[in-house]
mmCIF file of C-alpha atoms in Angstrom:
data_model
loop_
_atom_site.group_PDB
_atom_site.id
_atom_site.type_symbol
_atom_site.label_atom_id
_atom_site.label_comp_id
_atom_site.label_asym_id
_atom_site.label_seq_id
_atom_site.Cartn_x
_atom_site.Cartn_y
_atom_site.Cartn_z
ATOM 1 C CA MET F 1 -181.445 -67.045 -33.221
ATOM 2 C CA ILE F 2 -180.099 -63.559 -32.446
ATOM 3 C CA MET F 3 -182.914 -62.925 -29.950
ATOM 4 C CA ALA F 4 -182.191 -66.251 -28.228
ATOM 5 C CA GLY F 5 -178.497 -65.366 -28.056
ATOM 6 C CA ASN F 6 -179.287 -62.009 -26.461
ATOM 7 C CA ARG F 7 -181.549 -63.647 -23.912
ATOM 8 C CA GLY F 8 -178.788 -66.121 -23.024
ATOM 9 C CA GLY F 9 -176.280 -63.304 -22.627
ATOM 10 C CA LEU F 10 -178.618 -61.288 -20.415
ATOM 11 C CA LYS F 11 -179.307 -64.332 -18.292
ATOM 12 C CA GLY F 12 -175.584 -64.905 -17.795
ATOM 13 C CA PHE F 13 -175.122 -61.239 -16.945
ATOM 14 C CA PHE F 14 -177.838 -61.311 -14.300
ATOM 15 C CA VAL F 15 -176.453 -64.524 -12.842
ATOM 16 C CA ALA F 16 -173.005 -62.954 -12.597
ATOM 17 C CA LEU F 17 -174.506 -59.807 -11.123
ATOM 18 C CA THR F 18 -176.407 -61.863 -8.573
ATOM 19 C CA ILE F 19 -173.284 -63.765 -7.603
ATOM 20 C CA LEU F 20 -171.357 -60.506 -7.305
ATOM 21 C CA GLY F 21 -174.103 -59.060 -5.144
ATOM 22 C CA VAL F 22 -174.079 -62.115 -2.908
ATOM 23 C CA LEU F 23 -170.295 -61.911 -2.598
ATOM 24 C CA LEU F 24 -170.365 -58.196 -1.832
ATOM 25 C CA GLY F 25 -173.103 -58.798 0.683
ATOM 26 C CA ALA F 26 -171.085 -61.536 2.330
ATOM 27 C CA VAL F 27 -168.017 -59.303 2.435
ATOM 28 C CA GLY F 28 -170.051 -56.443 3.843
ATOM 29 C CA LEU F 29 -171.642 -58.729 6.419
ATOM 30 C CA HIS F 30 -168.213 -60.033 7.409
ATOM 31 C CA PHE F 31 -166.982 -56.483 7.908
ATOM 32 C CA LEU F 32 -170.053 -55.533 9.942
ATOM 33 C CA VAL F 33 -169.556 -58.564 12.165
ATOM 34 C CA PHE F 34 -165.953 -57.429 12.684
ATOM 35 C CA TYR F 35 -166.923 -53.794 13.213
ATOM 36 C CA TYR F 36 -169.578 -54.480 15.833
ATOM 37 C CA ARG F 37 -167.926 -57.413 17.572
ATOM 38 C CA PRO F 38 -166.808 -56.281 21.048
ATOM 39 C CA VAL F 39 -163.784 -57.585 22.921
ATOM 40 C CA PRO F 40 -165.093 -60.829 24.485
ATOM 41 C CA GLU F 41 -163.031 -60.493 27.664
ATOM 42 C CA THR F 42 -160.517 -58.007 29.018
ATOM 43 C CA LYS F 43 -157.082 -58.642 27.548
ATOM 44 C CA ILE F 44 -153.589 -57.259 28.068
ATOM 45 C CA VAL F 45 -151.503 -57.201 24.893
ATOM 46 C CA ALA F 46 -147.954 -55.925 24.393
ATOM 47 C CA ILE F 47 -147.351 -53.831 21.286
ATOM 48 C CA GLN F 48 -143.613 -53.713 20.725
ATOM 49 C CA LYS F 49 -141.589 -50.693 19.706
ATOM 50 C CA LYS F 50 -141.178 -50.190 15.949
ATOM 51 C CA TRP F 51 -144.190 -52.391 15.194
ATOM 52 C CA ASN F 52 -146.331 -51.221 12.306
ATOM 53 C CA LEU F 53 -150.102 -51.538 12.119
ATOM 54 C CA GLN F 54 -149.899 -54.914 10.402
ATOM 55 C CA LYS F 55 -147.887 -56.501 13.226
ATOM 56 C CA ALA F 56 -150.065 -54.876 15.878
ATOM 57 C CA ALA F 57 -153.284 -56.084 14.217
ATOM 58 C CA ARG F 58 -151.909 -59.597 13.914
ATOM 59 C CA ALA F 59 -151.046 -59.624 17.626
ATOM 60 C CA LEU F 60 -154.573 -58.453 18.508
ATOM 61 C CA GLU F 61 -156.074 -61.185 16.350
ATOM 62 C CA MET F 62 -153.877 -63.869 17.931
ATOM 63 C CA GLU F 63 -154.878 -62.713 21.423
ATOM 64 C CA GLY F 64 -158.589 -62.737 20.551
ATOM 65 C CA VAL F 65 -159.090 -58.988 20.940
ATOM 66 C CA ILE F 66 -160.302 -58.768 17.335
ATOM 67 C CA PHE F 67 -161.145 -61.599 14.965
ATOM 68 C CA SER F 68 -159.701 -60.118 11.754
ATOM 69 C CA ALA F 69 -156.347 -58.387 11.350
ATOM 70 C CA PHE F 70 -157.260 -57.759 7.705
ATOM 71 C CA TRP F 71 -160.378 -55.749 8.528
ATOM 72 C CA MET F 72 -158.481 -53.847 11.214
ATOM 73 C CA ARG F 73 -155.997 -52.713 8.566
ATOM 74 C CA VAL F 74 -158.846 -51.760 6.220
ATOM 75 C CA LEU F 75 -160.541 -49.770 8.981
ATOM 76 C CA ALA F 76 -157.276 -48.049 9.879
ATOM 77 C CA LYS F 77 -156.628 -46.944 6.309
ATOM 78 C CA ALA F 78 -160.225 -45.782 5.902
ATOM 79 C CA THR F 79 -160.041 -43.638 9.051
ATOM 80 C CA GLY F 80 -156.425 -42.522 8.686
ATOM 81 C CA HIS F 81 -155.379 -44.182 11.958
ATOM 82 C CA THR F 82 -152.370 -46.107 10.722
ATOM 83 C CA VAL F 83 -149.832 -45.147 13.429
ATOM 84 C CA VAL F 84 -149.572 -47.267 16.582
ATOM 85 C CA GLN F 85 -147.970 -46.454 19.933
ATOM 86 C CA ALA F 86 -145.889 -49.086 21.693
ATOM 87 C CA GLY F 87 -146.734 -50.357 25.151
ATOM 88 C CA GLU F 88 -148.749 -52.879 27.127
ATOM 89 C CA TYR F 89 -152.419 -52.192 26.466
ATOM 90 C CA ARG F 90 -155.410 -53.118 28.531
ATOM 91 C CA PHE F 91 -158.339 -53.729 26.183
ATOM 92 C CA GLU F 92 -161.528 -53.766 28.228
ATOM 93 C CA GLN F 93 -164.318 -56.248 27.634
ATOM 94 C CA GLY F 94 -166.994 -54.761 25.356
ATOM 95 C CA ARG F 95 -164.681 -52.335 23.539
ATOM 96 C CA LEU F 96 -165.263 -52.120 19.767
ATOM 97 C CA PRO F 97 -162.579 -52.218 17.035
ATOM 98 C CA LYS F 98 -162.879 -48.507 16.233
ATOM 99 C CA ALA F 99 -162.197 -47.646 19.877
ATOM 100 C CA ILE F 100 -159.316 -50.133 19.942
ATOM 101 C CA LEU F 101 -157.835 -48.411 16.909
ATOM 102 C CA GLY F 102 -158.119 -45.089 18.715
ATOM 103 C CA GLN F 103 -156.285 -46.578 21.689
ATOM 104 C CA LEU F 104 -153.432 -47.760 19.511
ATOM 105 C CA GLN F 105 -153.032 -44.346 17.927
ATOM 106 C CA SER F 106 -153.271 -42.263 21.107
ATOM 107 C CA GLY F 107 -151.616 -44.645 23.567
ATOM 108 C CA MET F 108 -154.703 -44.478 25.797
ATOM 109 C CA GLY F 109 -154.989 -47.487 28.046
ATOM 110 C CA VAL F 110 -151.291 -48.293 28.045
ATOM 111 C CA LEU F 111 -150.340 -49.814 31.384
ATOM 112 C CA GLU F 112 -147.807 -47.827 33.403
ATOM 113 C CA TYR F 113 -145.613 -49.174 36.161
ATOM 114 C CA ARG F 114 -144.157 -47.191 39.033
ATOM 115 C CA PHE F 115 -140.457 -47.200 39.860
ATOM 116 C CA VAL F 116 -139.520 -45.398 43.087
ATOM 117 C CA VAL F 117 -135.932 -44.268 43.634
ATOM 118 C CA PRO F 118 -135.422 -43.102 47.252
ATOM 119 C CA GLU F 119 -132.995 -40.308 48.062
ATOM 120 C CA GLY F 120 -129.464 -41.273 48.979
ATOM 121 C CA LEU F 121 -129.097 -44.591 47.171
ATOM 122 C CA SER F 122 -125.880 -45.350 45.333
ATOM 123 C CA ALA F 123 -125.869 -46.199 41.634
ATOM 124 C CA LYS F 124 -125.204 -49.811 42.601
ATOM 125 C CA GLU F 125 -128.261 -49.876 44.882
ATOM 126 C CA ILE F 126 -130.411 -48.272 42.181
ATOM 127 C CA GLY F 127 -129.149 -50.912 39.770
ATOM 128 C CA LEU F 128 -130.339 -53.633 42.138
ATOM 129 C CA LEU F 129 -133.790 -52.010 42.284
ATOM 130 C CA MET F 130 -133.904 -51.900 38.500
ATOM 131 C CA ALA F 131 -132.935 -55.563 38.290
ATOM 132 C CA LYS F 132 -135.851 -56.399 40.612
ATOM 133 C CA GLN F 133 -138.162 -54.693 38.113
ATOM 134 C CA GLY F 134 -137.086 -57.297 35.580
ATOM 135 C CA TRP F 135 -134.555 -55.355 33.526
ATOM 136 C CA SER F 136 -131.412 -57.223 32.527
ATOM 137 C CA ASP F 137 -127.767 -56.117 32.199
ATOM 138 C CA VAL F 138 -128.361 -53.087 34.414
ATOM 139 C CA GLU F 139 -124.821 -53.248 35.773
ATOM 140 C CA GLY F 140 -123.347 -53.109 32.286
ATOM 141 C CA LEU F 141 -125.571 -50.135 31.500
ATOM 142 C CA LEU F 142 -124.905 -48.014 34.595
ATOM 143 C CA PHE F 143 -121.219 -48.756 34.959
ATOM 144 C CA GLY F 144 -120.166 -48.883 31.326
ATOM 145 C CA SER F 145 -118.582 -45.975 29.480
ATOM 146 C CA GLN F 146 -121.111 -46.118 26.637
ATOM 147 C CA PHE F 147 -123.989 -44.754 28.732
ATOM 148 C CA LEU F 148 -121.810 -41.895 30.022
ATOM 149 C CA GLN F 149 -120.934 -41.010 26.434
ATOM 150 C CA GLN F 150 -124.535 -41.259 25.251
ATOM 151 C CA MET F 151 -125.665 -38.922 28.023
ATOM 152 C CA ASN F 152 -122.666 -36.653 27.430
ATOM 153 C CA LEU F 153 -121.689 -36.861 31.102
ATOM 154 C CA ASP F 154 -118.266 -35.366 31.649
ATOM 155 C CA SER F 155 -117.625 -37.372 34.798
ATOM 156 C CA ALA F 156 -115.961 -40.633 35.732
ATOM 157 C CA SER F 157 -119.170 -42.201 37.006
ATOM 158 C CA VAL F 158 -122.937 -42.042 36.687
ATOM 159 C CA GLU F 159 -123.032 -41.674 40.482
ATOM 160 C CA GLY F 160 -124.925 -38.573 41.528
ATOM 161 C CA TRP F 161 -126.786 -38.163 38.249
ATOM 162 C CA LEU F 162 -129.543 -40.746 38.832
ATOM 163 C CA PHE F 163 -132.048 -38.375 40.368
ATOM 164 C CA PRO F 164 -134.250 -39.883 43.099
ATOM 165 C CA ASP F 165 -137.916 -39.596 42.222
ATOM 166 C CA THR F 166 -140.963 -41.650 41.246
ATOM 167 C CA TYR F 167 -140.815 -42.704 37.611
ATOM 168 C CA PHE F 168 -143.554 -44.258 35.516
ATOM 169 C CA TYR F 169 -142.680 -46.528 32.635
ATOM 170 C CA ARG F 170 -144.496 -48.685 30.132
ATOM 171 C CA GLY F 171 -144.030 -52.297 29.210
ATOM 172 C CA GLY F 172 -141.330 -52.411 26.581
ATOM 173 C CA ASP F 173 -139.384 -49.509 28.083
ATOM 174 C CA SER F 174 -135.796 -50.550 28.694
ATOM 175 C CA ALA F 175 -133.526 -49.906 31.659
ATOM 176 C CA ALA F 176 -131.694 -47.411 29.455
ATOM 177 C CA ASP F 177 -134.963 -45.526 28.827
ATOM 178 C CA VAL F 178 -135.592 -45.097 32.550
ATOM 179 C CA ALA F 179 -131.942 -44.374 33.428
ATOM 180 C CA ARG F 180 -131.912 -41.714 30.723
ATOM 181 C CA ARG F 181 -134.925 -40.036 32.303
ATOM 182 C CA MET F 182 -133.241 -40.117 35.716
ATOM 183 C CA VAL F 183 -130.146 -38.401 34.348
ATOM 184 C CA GLU F 184 -132.182 -35.820 32.428
ATOM 185 C CA ARG F 185 -134.195 -35.051 35.568
ATOM 186 C CA GLY F 186 -131.007 -34.751 37.611
ATOM 187 C CA ARG F 187 -129.521 -32.357 35.091
ATOM 188 C CA ARG F 188 -132.602 -30.137 35.164
ATOM 189 C CA VAL F 189 -132.656 -29.988 38.959
ATOM 190 C CA LEU F 190 -128.938 -29.224 39.206
ATOM 191 C CA ALA F 191 -129.223 -26.544 36.500
ATOM 192 C CA GLN F 192 -132.194 -25.006 38.302
ATOM 193 C CA GLU F 193 -130.317 -24.833 41.604
ATOM 194 C CA TRP F 194 -127.187 -23.586 39.856
ATOM 195 C CA GLU F 195 -129.116 -20.698 38.316
ATOM 196 C CA GLY F 196 -130.337 -19.661 41.759
ATOM 197 C CA ARG F 197 -126.927 -19.874 43.467
ATOM 198 C CA PRO F 198 -125.487 -16.916 45.405
ATOM 199 C CA LYS F 199 -123.015 -14.767 43.465
ATOM 200 C CA ALA F 200 -120.220 -15.647 45.874
ATOM 201 C CA PHE F 201 -120.700 -19.399 45.464
ATOM 202 C CA ALA F 202 -117.197 -20.779 44.926
ATOM 203 C CA MET F 203 -117.807 -24.335 43.701
ATOM 204 C CA THR F 204 -118.543 -25.763 40.284
ATOM 205 C CA ALA F 205 -121.930 -27.394 39.736
ATOM 206 C CA TYR F 206 -120.369 -30.864 39.843
ATOM 207 C CA GLN F 207 -118.500 -30.089 43.067
ATOM 208 C CA ALA F 208 -121.808 -28.964 44.553
ATOM 209 C CA LEU F 209 -123.356 -32.269 43.474
ATOM 210 C CA ILE F 210 -120.546 -34.166 45.205
ATOM 211 C CA LEU F 211 -121.026 -32.209 48.425
ATOM 212 C CA ALA F 212 -124.805 -32.654 48.210
ATOM 213 C CA SER F 213 -124.308 -36.420 48.105
ATOM 214 C CA ILE F 214 -122.305 -36.215 51.344
ATOM 215 C CA VAL F 215 -124.962 -34.048 52.999
ATOM 216 C CA GLU F 216 -127.610 -36.547 51.866
ATOM 217 C CA LYS F 217 -125.792 -39.466 53.489
ATOM 218 C CA GLU F 218 -124.966 -37.621 56.702
ATOM 219 C CA THR F 219 -128.540 -36.970 57.792
ATOM 220 C CA GLY F 220 -132.063 -38.191 57.272
ATOM 221 C CA GLN F 221 -133.416 -35.038 58.921
ATOM 222 C CA GLY F 222 -134.532 -32.569 56.264
ATOM 223 C CA THR F 223 -134.221 -29.593 58.602
ATOM 224 C CA GLU F 224 -130.566 -30.425 59.291
ATOM 225 C CA ARG F 225 -129.359 -30.436 55.709
ATOM 226 C CA PRO F 226 -128.656 -26.671 55.399
ATOM 227 C CA LEU F 227 -126.783 -26.709 58.730
ATOM 228 C CA ILE F 228 -124.680 -29.739 57.820
ATOM 229 C CA ALA F 229 -123.962 -28.131 54.444
ATOM 230 C CA GLY F 230 -122.862 -25.023 56.350
ATOM 231 C CA VAL F 231 -120.458 -27.092 58.469
ATOM 232 C CA PHE F 232 -118.832 -28.622 55.399
ATOM 233 C CA HIS F 233 -118.566 -25.238 53.681
ATOM 234 C CA ASN F 234 -116.832 -23.907 56.807
ATOM 235 C CA ARG F 235 -114.375 -26.793 56.847
ATOM 236 C CA ILE F 236 -113.576 -26.385 53.147
ATOM 237 C CA LYS F 237 -112.940 -22.648 53.615
ATOM 238 C CA ARG F 238 -110.552 -23.407 56.487
ATOM 239 C CA ASP F 239 -108.750 -26.081 54.448
ATOM 240 C CA MET F 240 -109.836 -28.736 56.935
ATOM 241 C CA MET F 241 -110.490 -32.343 56.067
ATOM 242 C CA LEU F 242 -114.196 -33.112 55.739
ATOM 243 C CA GLN F 243 -113.884 -36.230 57.932
ATOM 244 C CA SER F 244 -117.154 -37.717 56.736
ATOM 245 C CA ASP F 245 -117.800 -41.362 57.589
ATOM 246 C CA PRO F 246 -120.100 -41.976 54.573
ATOM 247 C CA THR F 247 -117.302 -41.050 52.160
ATOM 248 C CA VAL F 248 -114.997 -43.599 53.786
ATOM 249 C CA ILE F 249 -117.688 -46.275 53.619
ATOM 250 C CA TYR F 250 -118.285 -45.579 49.922
ATOM 251 C CA GLY F 251 -114.634 -46.267 49.201
ATOM 252 C CA ILE F 252 -114.694 -49.692 50.905
ATOM 253 C CA ALA F 253 -115.583 -52.357 48.352
ATOM 254 C CA ASP F 254 -116.450 -55.056 50.898
ATOM 255 C CA PHE F 255 -117.876 -52.914 53.710
ATOM 256 C CA ASP F 256 -119.707 -55.111 56.237
ATOM 257 C CA GLY F 257 -121.455 -52.390 58.237
ATOM 258 C CA ASN F 258 -118.718 -51.967 60.843
ATOM 259 C CA LEU F 259 -116.565 -48.859 60.316
ATOM 260 C CA THR F 260 -113.214 -49.310 62.083
ATOM 261 C CA ARG F 261 -110.173 -47.148 62.760
ATOM 262 C CA LYS F 262 -108.327 -49.247 60.227
ATOM 263 C CA HIS F 263 -110.828 -48.076 57.624
ATOM 264 C CA LEU F 264 -110.347 -44.458 58.693
ATOM 265 C CA ASN F 265 -106.585 -44.807 58.333
ATOM 266 C CA THR F 266 -106.660 -46.607 54.990
ATOM 267 C CA PRO F 267 -106.003 -44.129 52.170
ATOM 268 C CA THR F 268 -108.538 -44.305 49.354
ATOM 269 C CA PRO F 269 -109.737 -41.558 46.995
ATOM 270 C CA TYR F 270 -112.909 -41.382 49.121
ATOM 271 C CA ASN F 271 -111.308 -41.276 52.579
ATOM 272 C CA THR F 272 -111.891 -37.698 53.726
ATOM 273 C CA TYR F 273 -110.089 -38.497 56.990
ATOM 274 C CA ALA F 274 -106.893 -39.099 55.012
ATOM 275 C CA ARG F 275 -107.146 -36.453 52.297
ATOM 276 C CA LYS F 276 -108.394 -32.898 52.013
ATOM 277 C CA GLY F 277 -111.095 -31.694 49.705
ATOM 278 C CA LEU F 278 -114.010 -33.456 48.090
ATOM 279 C CA PRO F 279 -113.975 -37.076 46.920
ATOM 280 C CA PRO F 280 -113.614 -37.549 43.145
ATOM 281 C CA THR F 281 -117.299 -38.354 42.543
ATOM 282 C CA PRO F 282 -120.582 -38.188 44.433
ATOM 283 C CA ILE F 283 -121.089 -41.025 46.923
ATOM 284 C CA CYS F 284 -124.829 -41.382 46.309
ATOM 285 C CA ASN F 285 -127.628 -39.812 44.326
ATOM 286 C CA PRO F 286 -128.917 -36.835 46.317
ATOM 287 C CA GLY F 287 -132.377 -35.329 46.222
ATOM 288 C CA GLN F 288 -133.206 -31.713 45.488
ATOM 289 C CA ALA F 289 -133.352 -30.732 49.168
ATOM 290 C CA ALA F 290 -129.724 -31.759 49.707
ATOM 291 C CA ILE F 291 -128.630 -30.024 46.502
ATOM 292 C CA HIS F 292 -130.493 -26.872 47.506
ATOM 293 C CA ALA F 293 -128.881 -26.976 50.954
ATOM 294 C CA VAL F 294 -125.395 -26.943 49.423
ATOM 295 C CA PHE F 295 -126.209 -23.885 47.311
ATOM 296 C CA HIS F 296 -127.953 -22.195 50.235
ATOM 297 C CA PRO F 297 -126.211 -23.406 53.417
ATOM 298 C CA GLU F 298 -127.192 -22.157 56.834
ATOM 299 C CA SER F 299 -124.885 -19.488 58.210
ATOM 300 C CA THR F 300 -123.114 -21.057 61.181
ATOM 301 C CA LYS F 301 -119.821 -21.094 63.041
ATOM 302 C CA ALA F 302 -120.073 -24.833 63.590
ATOM 303 C CA LEU F 303 -117.237 -27.028 62.360
ATOM 304 C CA TYR F 304 -118.261 -30.333 63.921
ATOM 305 C CA PHE F 305 -121.331 -32.460 64.534
ATOM 306 C CA VAL F 306 -122.043 -35.756 66.227
ATOM 307 C CA ALA F 307 -125.091 -38.025 66.119
ATOM 308 C CA ASN F 308 -127.279 -37.755 69.208
ATOM 309 C CA GLY F 309 -128.699 -41.263 68.884
ATOM 310 C CA ASN F 310 -132.164 -40.080 67.854
ATOM 311 C CA GLY F 311 -131.507 -39.474 64.178
ATOM 312 C CA ALA F 312 -130.375 -35.871 64.640
ATOM 313 C CA HIS F 313 -127.006 -34.236 65.415
ATOM 314 C CA ILE F 314 -125.373 -31.961 67.963
ATOM 315 C CA PHE F 315 -123.248 -29.179 66.463
ATOM 316 C CA SER F 316 -120.214 -27.386 67.883
ATOM 317 C CA SER F 317 -117.723 -24.756 66.771
ATOM 318 C CA THR F 318 -114.641 -25.930 68.696
ATOM 319 C CA LEU F 319 -112.850 -29.253 68.897
ATOM 320 C CA GLU F 320 -113.018 -29.182 72.688
ATOM 321 C CA GLU F 321 -116.784 -28.745 72.641
ATOM 322 C CA HIS F 322 -117.107 -31.450 69.986
ATOM 323 C CA GLU F 323 -115.106 -33.946 72.044
ATOM 324 C CA LYS F 324 -117.368 -33.289 75.024
ATOM 325 C CA ASN F 325 -120.408 -33.968 72.836
ATOM 326 C CA VAL F 326 -118.836 -37.169 71.562
ATOM 327 C CA ASP F 327 -118.283 -38.261 75.156
ATOM 328 C CA ILE F 328 -121.881 -37.456 76.078
ATOM 329 C CA TYR F 329 -123.663 -38.923 73.083
ATOM 330 C CA GLN F 330 -121.392 -41.813 72.191
ATOM 331 C CA ARG F 331 -120.056 -42.900 75.587
ATOM 332 C CA HIS F 332 -122.206 -46.019 75.481
ATOM 333 C CA SER F 333 -121.126 -46.943 71.978
ATOM 334 C CA LYS F 334 -118.349 -49.418 71.454
ATOM 335 C CA PRO F 335 -114.972 -47.858 70.655
ATOM 336 C CA ARG F 336 -113.678 -48.450 67.174
ATOM 337 C CA PRO F 337 -110.935 -51.106 67.236
#
């Protein structure tokens, strides 16, 4: 009876062991199928900021990149790859789960988009470009006081600080993320130019930024910027009004493209025909060449310049000479009413 009981117990043990072996084999086979199953077709999946591995794995499973979020978490813990980077990922057809996990940790394969900010655009114009990229509430961001405070900008406006350049961003990056990078880049450039300024330079860094924005709007010719900066420096030293059309235009809320004498005679904080000195803020966002030109203006006696109709300007040192140039180069233009 005892022997029979032992045989029955051993039989039950071996049955249980067999079942356990089958189960372990099935589990192992399931993992191997997961581990060696490649991405069936190229997929683009967005991994949001602040997502943990569990949420990321679930998103990959739902999109068909992997077939088991559970095994992805197991693999991550086994390899120590439990941190994921946010962004829009491109997972190529044929890629295996281990490589996918490496992508998530390193950020490799995250799609980047290009955002080009040309020189000389106003903050409003840059905001419109940002809105076209799909970002919302850009106006509230750029023209609200909160962003100025966050960036510690001691100025009345973000104008001038949004440095023109080519920026790359990832899916999930906000308008604030990109605007922050523009301001940080602008600060670095201004600080760099400020460090290299001549000892006799009489302006503050912010005043130089304001003047650079005027130089930027006055000419599209890179070679002219130092000379135009020199003209404005000369006028400031002589306590003359800057008389810059772009400043007047900036101060007109509903400007329709036609600058009139009425505009020139209307006093606004930006009308440099009606008031001396610089306007209160920059009138656009200047590039480094314009900023550099203000810190290193060309030595000149010129006090005036007029457009020659070909994108460049004619410079003169006397009012009489300037009026002759105006007559020559603008005689066919319609007089301002």
